[in-house]
Amino acid sequence: MFGWGVIKGMLVTLKNFILSYFTKERLTTVQYPEERLPVKERFRNFPFLIYDNKPEDLRCVSCDICAKECPPKCITIVRDSDEQGKPLKRPKVFDIDFSICMNCGICEEVCPFDAIFMDHEFELAKFGRFEDLNYRKEDLLKPAEHFAKIRPQDAARIEAKRRAKAQPATPETKTQ
Amino acid sequence: MEYTLKETPALETQTLEVSLGPQHPSTHGVFRMDVVLDGETIVKLKPVMGYLHRNHEKLAENMTSYLASMPYTDRLDYICSMTNNFAYALAVEKLANLEVPERAQYIRIIMAELTRLVNHTLLIGFLLNDLGAFFTPILYAFREREKILDLFEDVAGSRMMCNYFRFGGLKVDVTSDFIPRVRQIINKYPKFLDEFEKLLSENEILMARCQNVGVLPKELAISAGVTGPMLRASGVPYDIRKVDGYSIYNRFKFRVPIGEKGDVYDRYYMRLLEMRESIKILDQAIREIPDGEYISKIGAAGARSPRTFKPPKGDAYGRIEAPKGELGFYLVSDGTTKPYRYHVRSSSFINLTILEDMCLGHKIADAIVILGSIDIVLGEVDR
């Protein structure tokens, strides 16, 4: 019968319409600002810098590896130095331009000091286009507890690795 | 094919030039067609590409490492980033002679086939949008696709820009609930496909709009270098998964569906059939998946410090059967950390070249449908 195909299709639509009142399977809309889906543990957005106890104890030693490996080159690092001009193992400037960053997560993979990780925060809309999106060192700093909270499995693995590294207690000058 | 203007002595007619696009939802992105019309019939059609050109190949040649262009490959065909990763990883592994562990191979296949499901589901939705069935099929497609993308996000960290493959393996192992969730998807997907088919396949309007529209003859398809579902819809049984057997595809049993006429309807139906074959592959893959390493030792070292990864001098062409056709990466290495030459053989770009031959003599509304049935993603066309 001509037209039967259309009617059959309409029946599918009707089935979906009616069942959307009863099953979650067919009504997948989430009313976003009020309702939120849980964020996945491995979800990656923008990087943040991790510190252990107080913000001065950055894990970052400003080795510049992440800045060099970053595909779109969104990280700027300037090494700090003391009064005599001797370079120190901490960054003076650590900027990440969030308008350039493409959330690939390569910085966290290549970091040998576990100092940079991808964050879960995604509501980052700003009014400005340039300065507001260029995140400075102070904006990027987050405690290790924050990392343990958002990514418990990864944090446990990395902490275990760090503890194993610290155990042999070899003098640091040897490794340099 | 040639189209000649009909001569009517009593009435003087003129052709009309229309610029379709670049900003129009039915062109699937920023793509323009310069169309010459006789009434509503297409006399000439010139595709204009390049609005989304992002210099992908040259960028890759100027990166610090091979790995650094991996996230950029996600952005080629942004619907199916996993297969783009796959093709690039395959090319670099060929270049550097890297082994891939068994488990990683299986996970790669699972990801590639899930991507095929995503792509084909979405394509049918968009094709129906082009036909004028506004948003009902596409929303059903989105609903199902989201389940697979959730899985990708769980495993790789991102829904669409997965950046999951590494040379010699994968970025991380899959999560512990990955296999049960894939099983859930492959149990439920056939039901959804049945529903989709009931909704669309026998619909008289769809049949009237799609059958005998945009016929692509076998010979023309072969000579134009068309690949993927488009070629198979024209009746050529050519599937790189069968022909090449890359990765571990020769271990799986699946059939290659072929079409009869090569019209839009065949191309639509081809996708439905291919999804069912993909589900078969997935079913076999999750049954056979072994435990073990997800990345080889050399691969892991390369992923930790990409700038030490230097493939030997030479060249390699890695190709896969991406959901849209043959996706190949041609790399020339000069022994440094970055490729000397990097070329992408993108399927949708080459499939798009014969748009004019399929559209001539049809109405302008059909051109939109034919374009939709080619299945282009402008990120891949313009690169």
XYZ file of C-alpha atoms in Angstrom:
559
model
C 0.000 0.000 0.000
C 1.380 3.371 -0.932
C 1.988 5.481 2.124
C 2.416 2.592 4.510
C 6.125 3.355 4.881
C 5.351 6.853 6.074
C 2.803 5.567 8.574
C 5.266 2.985 9.882
C 7.811 5.725 10.373
C 5.274 7.845 12.194
C 4.531 4.951 14.514
C 8.204 4.879 15.482
C 8.086 8.583 16.242
C 4.936 8.078 18.285
C 6.536 5.232 20.205
C 9.512 7.410 21.010
C 7.288 10.284 22.014
C 5.179 8.224 24.404
C 8.046 6.233 25.851
C 9.987 9.406 26.523
C 7.595 9.982 29.417
C 8.426 6.642 30.970
C 11.995 5.630 30.214
C 15.204 7.521 30.767
C 16.574 5.684 27.733
C 14.522 7.763 25.328
C 14.630 11.054 27.154
C 18.246 11.958 27.344
C 17.982 15.717 27.757
C 19.809 17.097 30.770
C 18.679 20.518 31.970
C 22.235 21.730 32.142
C 22.774 24.529 34.623
C 20.426 22.935 37.139
C 21.153 19.305 36.372
C 24.691 18.186 35.759
C 26.214 15.016 34.497
C 29.063 13.640 36.563
C 32.452 14.557 35.135
C 34.494 11.567 33.995
C 37.750 10.990 35.765
C 39.895 11.068 32.644
C 38.131 14.118 31.256
C 40.681 16.717 30.342
C 40.211 20.378 29.848
C 42.908 22.910 30.649
C 46.137 22.338 32.514
C 46.892 23.469 36.050
C 50.071 23.554 38.090
C 50.256 21.425 41.175
C 51.853 22.376 44.498
C 52.352 20.177 47.509
C 51.776 22.060 50.765
C 51.969 25.770 50.207
C 51.893 27.632 46.897
C 55.638 28.279 47.065
C 56.369 24.546 46.914
C 55.739 24.176 43.238
C 56.586 20.840 41.731
C 57.520 22.596 38.531
C 61.278 23.023 38.142
C 60.912 25.071 34.966
C 62.618 22.492 32.782
C 60.696 23.805 29.741
C 59.859 20.324 28.435
C 56.100 20.924 28.345
C 56.557 24.252 26.600
C 58.703 22.606 23.924
C 56.428 19.603 23.418
C 53.195 21.584 23.425
C 51.881 21.306 19.845
C 50.312 24.789 19.572
C 52.988 26.320 21.828
C 50.667 27.888 24.386
C 53.017 27.658 27.386
C 55.549 30.362 28.230
C 58.101 29.661 30.945
C 60.775 31.969 32.296
C 63.166 30.515 34.847
C 63.601 32.329 38.148
C 67.025 33.397 39.398
C 68.443 34.650 42.692
C 70.207 37.988 43.328
C 73.490 36.829 41.849
C 71.731 35.772 38.661
C 72.102 32.073 39.377
C 69.160 30.190 37.865
C 66.777 28.599 40.347
C 64.677 25.494 39.949
C 61.385 27.298 39.834
C 59.546 29.313 37.251
C 59.341 33.072 37.471
C 56.757 33.256 34.746
C 54.488 30.391 33.846
C 51.765 31.446 31.447
C 49.314 29.294 29.588
C 47.241 30.977 26.943
C 43.887 29.223 27.187
C 42.803 30.701 23.899
C 45.573 28.709 22.184
C 45.579 25.540 24.280
C 43.805 22.685 22.520
C 43.342 20.358 25.499
C 45.436 17.563 24.053
C 47.043 16.601 27.357
C 50.545 16.132 25.976
C 52.025 18.446 28.642
C 50.885 16.177 31.448
C 52.202 13.112 29.642
C 55.677 14.471 29.062
C 56.191 16.191 32.436
C 58.906 14.213 34.250
C 58.097 15.867 37.607
C 54.308 15.294 37.646
C 53.859 19.012 38.005
C 51.217 19.776 35.396
C 47.860 18.067 35.016
C 44.647 18.554 33.136
C 41.811 20.063 35.116
C 38.110 19.278 35.123
C 36.880 22.844 35.255
C 35.029 23.820 32.105
C 32.981 26.915 32.891
C 35.652 29.401 31.985
C 33.871 32.016 29.900
C 35.467 35.431 30.117
C 34.599 38.891 28.898
C 38.025 39.722 27.529
C 39.639 38.023 24.610
C 43.343 38.409 25.301
C 44.563 39.162 28.825
C 41.661 37.398 30.527
C 42.429 34.138 28.806
C 46.164 34.263 29.380
C 46.425 32.415 32.677
C 49.340 33.417 34.889
C 51.200 31.242 37.340
C 48.995 32.391 40.235
C 45.807 31.450 38.374
C 47.133 28.038 37.486
C 48.288 26.979 40.948
C 46.213 24.318 42.625
C 46.978 22.084 45.599
C 47.716 18.374 45.334
C 44.473 17.702 47.225
C 42.527 19.184 44.356
C 44.156 16.710 42.012
C 43.448 13.838 44.398
C 39.838 14.933 44.529
C 39.161 15.192 40.813
C 41.215 12.207 39.676
C 41.554 9.776 42.594
C 42.874 6.829 40.573
C 45.522 8.791 38.702
C 46.529 10.614 41.871
C 47.002 7.340 43.777
C 49.153 5.933 40.974
C 51.296 9.027 40.716
C 51.712 9.371 44.483
C 52.869 5.756 44.690
C 55.377 6.428 41.919
C 56.655 9.579 43.610
C 57.037 7.835 46.960
C 58.972 4.989 45.343
C 61.258 7.547 43.725
C 61.843 9.401 47.010
C 62.570 6.237 49.037
C 66.176 5.452 47.927
C 67.141 8.929 49.194
C 69.982 9.487 46.768
C 71.537 12.919 47.028
C 70.071 15.139 44.400
C 73.425 16.385 43.184
C 74.192 12.914 41.899
C 71.364 12.906 39.416
C 72.256 16.236 37.957
C 28.161 13.577 -18.575
C 26.987 16.508 -20.642
C 23.942 18.599 -20.221
C 22.670 20.750 -23.052
C 20.247 23.562 -22.698
C 16.902 22.863 -24.285
C 16.186 25.181 -27.187
C 12.717 26.620 -27.206
C 12.359 28.965 -30.160
C 9.391 30.891 -28.820
C 10.854 31.707 -25.430
C 14.260 33.086 -24.722
C 15.708 31.513 -21.592
C 18.823 32.250 -19.660
C 20.809 30.260 -17.202
C 21.105 31.441 -13.632
C 24.218 31.326 -11.537
C 23.763 30.531 -7.875
C 26.443 30.419 -5.248
C 25.421 27.734 -2.758
C 27.236 28.273 0.484
C 29.724 28.723 2.055
C 27.599 29.516 5.088
C 24.702 27.177 4.826
C 23.800 24.248 7.057
C 23.157 21.930 4.133
C 26.724 22.217 2.877
C 28.006 20.507 6.027
C 30.421 23.259 6.886
C 32.086 25.979 4.913
C 31.859 24.641 1.410
C 30.635 26.440 -1.667
C 29.145 25.186 -4.872
C 28.963 27.485 -7.855
C 25.913 26.191 -9.656
C 24.624 27.161 -13.072
C 20.915 26.499 -13.306
C 18.472 26.132 -16.132
C 15.254 26.697 -14.282
C 15.839 24.331 -11.404
C 18.028 21.895 -13.287
C 21.753 21.895 -12.749
C 23.745 22.597 -15.885
C 27.142 23.108 -14.305
C 28.473 22.721 -10.819
C 31.832 23.804 -9.508
C 32.815 22.872 -5.978
C 34.854 25.559 -4.228
C 36.924 24.303 -1.338
C 39.474 25.787 0.967
C 37.450 27.852 3.385
C 38.563 25.682 6.286
C 42.166 25.262 5.265
C 44.333 25.125 8.373
C 47.670 24.190 6.904
C 47.652 20.799 8.557
C 50.365 19.197 6.441
C 52.813 22.064 6.645
C 52.165 22.449 10.363
C 53.044 18.812 10.902
C 56.295 19.275 9.018
C 57.218 22.093 11.362
C 56.232 20.508 14.659
C 58.791 19.595 17.283
C 57.953 15.908 17.119
C 55.946 13.244 15.338
C 53.599 12.937 18.284
C 52.767 16.633 18.253
C 50.657 16.262 15.123
C 48.612 13.461 16.668
C 46.145 15.884 18.323
C 45.898 17.743 15.015
C 44.806 14.594 13.217
C 41.770 14.537 15.513
C 40.722 17.747 13.861
C 40.830 16.413 10.321
C 37.635 14.445 10.295
C 36.286 15.596 13.603
C 33.392 13.137 13.609
C 35.706 10.154 13.790
C 38.935 11.189 15.436
C 39.855 7.667 16.497
C 40.292 6.422 12.937
C 42.379 9.464 12.056
C 44.664 8.645 14.962
C 44.730 5.066 13.773
C 45.883 5.916 10.259
C 48.601 8.271 11.464
C 49.833 5.825 14.098
C 49.894 3.088 11.476
C 51.980 5.201 9.100
C 54.517 6.132 11.767
C 54.725 2.545 12.995
C 55.463 1.445 9.446
C 58.122 4.118 9.190
C 59.799 3.219 12.467
C 59.112 -0.532 12.376
C 57.311 -0.553 15.701
C 55.494 -3.541 17.088
C 52.085 -3.071 18.650
C 51.056 -5.318 21.551
C 48.159 -7.671 21.041
C 45.820 -5.980 23.491
C 46.421 -2.575 21.946
C 45.600 -4.003 18.524
C 42.258 -5.253 19.755
C 41.395 -1.999 21.501
C 42.304 -0.147 18.308
C 39.929 -2.286 16.292
C 37.156 -1.790 18.834
C 37.667 1.970 18.758
C 37.769 2.068 14.969
C 34.560 0.092 14.631
C 32.787 2.155 17.283
C 33.846 5.203 15.308
C 32.321 3.676 12.206
C 29.047 3.296 14.077
C 29.216 6.924 15.181
C 29.997 8.188 11.707
C 27.402 6.184 9.815
C 24.650 6.878 12.327
C 25.364 10.559 12.146
C 25.604 10.536 8.375
C 22.136 9.045 8.017
C 20.782 11.663 10.377
C 22.359 14.493 8.424
C 21.293 13.035 5.103
C 17.721 13.045 6.302
C 18.171 16.611 7.453
C 19.261 17.499 3.938
C 16.194 15.750 2.602
C 13.990 17.915 4.768
C 13.125 15.442 7.518
C 14.032 18.055 9.995
C 15.748 16.873 13.173
C 13.785 13.788 14.102
C 16.223 11.246 12.630
C 19.267 13.298 13.579
C 18.195 13.542 17.190
C 17.687 9.795 17.375
C 21.147 9.461 15.852
C 22.636 11.890 18.354
C 21.026 10.007 21.197
C 22.719 6.760 20.228
C 25.983 8.386 19.277
C 26.250 9.998 22.672
C 26.472 6.592 24.325
C 29.551 5.761 22.289
C 31.055 9.187 22.815
C 30.573 8.763 26.560
C 32.639 5.644 26.289
C 35.338 7.529 24.392
C 35.364 10.204 27.054
C 35.711 7.611 29.772
C 38.663 6.001 28.055
C 40.466 8.783 26.238
C 39.397 11.868 28.159
C 37.568 13.645 25.393
C 34.414 12.985 23.458
C 35.575 14.036 20.049
C 39.212 15.098 20.185
C 40.348 11.774 21.558
C 44.104 11.903 20.904
C 44.177 8.332 22.142
C 46.615 6.467 19.913
C 50.349 6.474 20.405
C 53.061 5.020 18.232
C 53.319 1.419 19.315
C 50.150 1.307 21.341
C 47.712 3.546 23.140
C 47.840 6.448 25.544
C 46.311 4.641 28.513
C 44.667 1.311 29.082
C 40.891 1.150 28.866
C 38.864 1.510 32.029
C 37.780 -1.598 33.914
C 34.152 -1.320 32.829
C 35.032 -0.821 29.171
C 34.312 -4.324 27.894
C 30.902 -4.651 29.608
C 29.927 -1.277 28.259
C 30.927 -2.149 24.709
C 28.928 -5.320 25.091
C 25.954 -3.266 26.205
C 26.295 -1.060 23.148
C 26.513 -3.970 20.729
C 23.512 -5.602 22.359
C 21.403 -2.491 22.015
C 22.617 -1.116 18.707
C 20.891 -3.618 16.399
C 17.582 -2.714 18.013
C 18.219 0.929 17.326
C 19.191 0.123 13.732
C 15.973 -1.833 13.287
C 14.040 1.136 14.585
C 15.952 3.483 12.334
C 15.251 1.262 9.382
C 11.582 1.089 10.207
C 11.524 4.853 10.457
C 13.285 5.485 7.178
C 14.023 2.675 4.776
C 10.541 2.114 3.441
C 9.436 5.681 3.636
C 7.951 6.597 0.267
C 9.202 10.159 0.385
C 12.731 9.037 1.086
C 12.539 6.486 -1.685
C 11.197 9.005 -4.173
C 13.889 11.503 -3.301
C 16.790 9.049 -3.192
C 16.253 6.297 -5.702
C 17.826 6.926 -9.117
C 19.218 10.208 -7.890
C 22.922 10.885 -8.191
C 23.794 7.622 -9.837
C 27.502 6.936 -9.815
C 28.440 4.306 -12.395
C 30.988 1.698 -11.431
C 33.576 2.717 -14.023
C 33.406 6.385 -13.145
C 33.741 5.606 -9.442
C 36.860 3.551 -10.038
C 38.474 6.038 -12.389
C 37.792 8.939 -10.037
C 39.475 7.172 -7.145
C 36.375 7.067 -5.009
C 36.711 4.823 -1.973
C 34.716 3.647 0.980
C 30.967 3.148 1.163
C 30.525 5.303 -1.953
C 32.554 2.907 -4.071
C 30.904 -0.147 -2.589
C 27.464 1.322 -3.186
C 28.367 1.451 -6.868
C 28.995 -2.273 -6.784
C 32.761 -2.551 -6.373
C 33.676 -4.926 -3.553
C 36.742 -3.033 -2.345
C 37.343 -2.714 1.355
C 40.831 -2.014 2.666
C 40.077 -4.024 5.780
C 39.813 -7.036 3.470
C 42.323 -6.040 0.806
C 45.100 -4.919 3.115
C 44.182 -6.713 6.300
C 46.034 -4.006 8.222
C 46.392 -4.312 11.966
C 44.572 -7.557 12.801
C 41.523 -7.217 10.576
C 42.229 -10.517 8.811
C 41.318 -12.355 12.011
C 37.712 -11.261 11.975
C 34.841 -12.641 9.999
C 32.725 -9.995 8.350
C 31.167 -9.390 4.993
C 31.536 -6.449 2.653
C 28.114 -5.277 1.497
C 27.906 -3.917 -2.039
C 25.229 -1.872 -3.732
C 23.586 -2.330 -7.059
C 22.937 0.979 -8.747
C 25.061 3.466 -6.913
C 22.332 5.977 -6.271
C 21.742 7.917 -3.069
C 19.478 5.246 -1.669
C 22.144 2.597 -2.153
C 24.633 4.786 -0.388
C 22.211 5.315 2.472
C 21.487 1.627 2.769
C 25.161 0.729 2.504
C 25.794 2.549 5.750
C 23.079 0.643 7.558
C 24.476 -2.663 6.338
C 28.016 -1.691 7.237
C 26.998 -0.824 10.760
C 25.625 -4.319 11.186
C 28.940 -5.752 9.983
C 30.786 -3.461 12.387
C 28.744 -4.867 15.230
C 29.845 -8.349 14.174
C 33.493 -7.305 14.301
C 32.998 -5.685 17.698
C 31.356 -8.812 18.999
C 34.297 -10.959 17.937
C 36.847 -8.448 19.176
C 35.519 -8.142 22.708
C 35.306 -11.901 22.982
C 38.915 -12.435 21.950
C 40.581 -9.446 23.601
C 43.599 -10.612 25.608
C 45.202 -9.100 28.686
C 48.608 -7.553 28.494
C 50.410 -4.374 27.671
C 48.614 -1.488 26.039
C 51.811 0.029 24.649
C 55.178 -1.411 23.731
C 58.308 -0.374 25.680
C 59.776 1.651 22.819
C 56.401 3.245 22.208
C 56.041 4.241 25.854
C 59.487 5.806 25.849
C 58.581 7.674 22.688
C 55.347 8.938 24.211
C 57.140 10.145 27.358
C 59.688 12.173 25.455
C 58.437 12.738 21.911
C 61.512 14.664 20.853
C 63.717 11.607 21.188
C 61.580 9.655 18.777
C 63.459 9.581 15.482
C 62.327 7.133 12.816
C 65.020 6.024 10.372
C 65.311 7.609 6.921
C 62.727 6.411 4.482
C 59.093 6.773 3.622
C 55.891 4.993 4.519
C 52.260 5.081 3.536
C 49.814 3.919 6.151
C 46.230 3.547 5.075
C 43.064 2.397 6.722
C 39.451 1.978 5.809
C 38.112 5.024 7.599
C 34.323 5.297 7.772
C 34.414 7.686 4.821
C 36.853 5.803 2.643
C 40.556 5.311 2.327
C 42.426 7.532 4.742
C 46.149 7.469 4.190
C 49.142 9.245 5.627
C 52.275 9.456 3.528
C 55.341 10.296 5.553
C 58.913 10.891 4.496
C 61.480 10.816 7.243
C 64.930 12.352 7.041
C 65.996 10.889 10.347
C 65.082 13.904 12.447
C 62.329 14.347 15.025
C 59.817 15.663 12.540
C 58.637 14.420 9.181
C 60.271 15.846 6.091
C 57.080 15.396 4.120
C 53.652 14.732 5.481
C 50.733 14.132 3.190
C 47.161 13.222 3.964
C 45.148 11.294 1.433
C 41.759 12.243 2.740
C 38.784 10.262 1.628
C 36.106 12.913 1.630
C 38.192 15.286 -0.480
C 38.668 12.736 -3.234
C 35.084 11.524 -2.996
C 33.935 15.097 -3.389
C 35.680 15.576 -6.739
C 32.984 13.750 -8.666
C 30.131 15.755 -7.250
C 29.505 17.476 -10.568
C 29.184 14.242 -12.522
C 26.540 12.994 -10.123
C 24.581 16.244 -10.002
C 24.261 17.169 -13.693
C 20.708 17.007 -14.939
C 19.206 16.803 -11.486
C 17.267 19.457 -9.654
C 19.054 21.795 -7.260
C 17.368 20.201 -4.241
C 18.874 16.879 -5.291
C 22.361 18.363 -5.316
C 22.043 18.916 -1.567
C 21.037 15.299 -1.034
C 23.826 14.008 -3.260
C 26.332 16.088 -1.363
C 24.946 14.697 1.874
C 25.283 11.148 0.630
C 28.970 11.627 -0.194
C 29.542 12.116 3.518
C 32.039 14.942 3.698
C 33.511 16.620 6.704
C 35.060 19.914 5.767
C 37.834 19.546 8.291
C 39.117 16.688 6.207
C 38.352 18.161 2.793
C 40.275 21.365 3.337
C 42.753 20.147 5.946
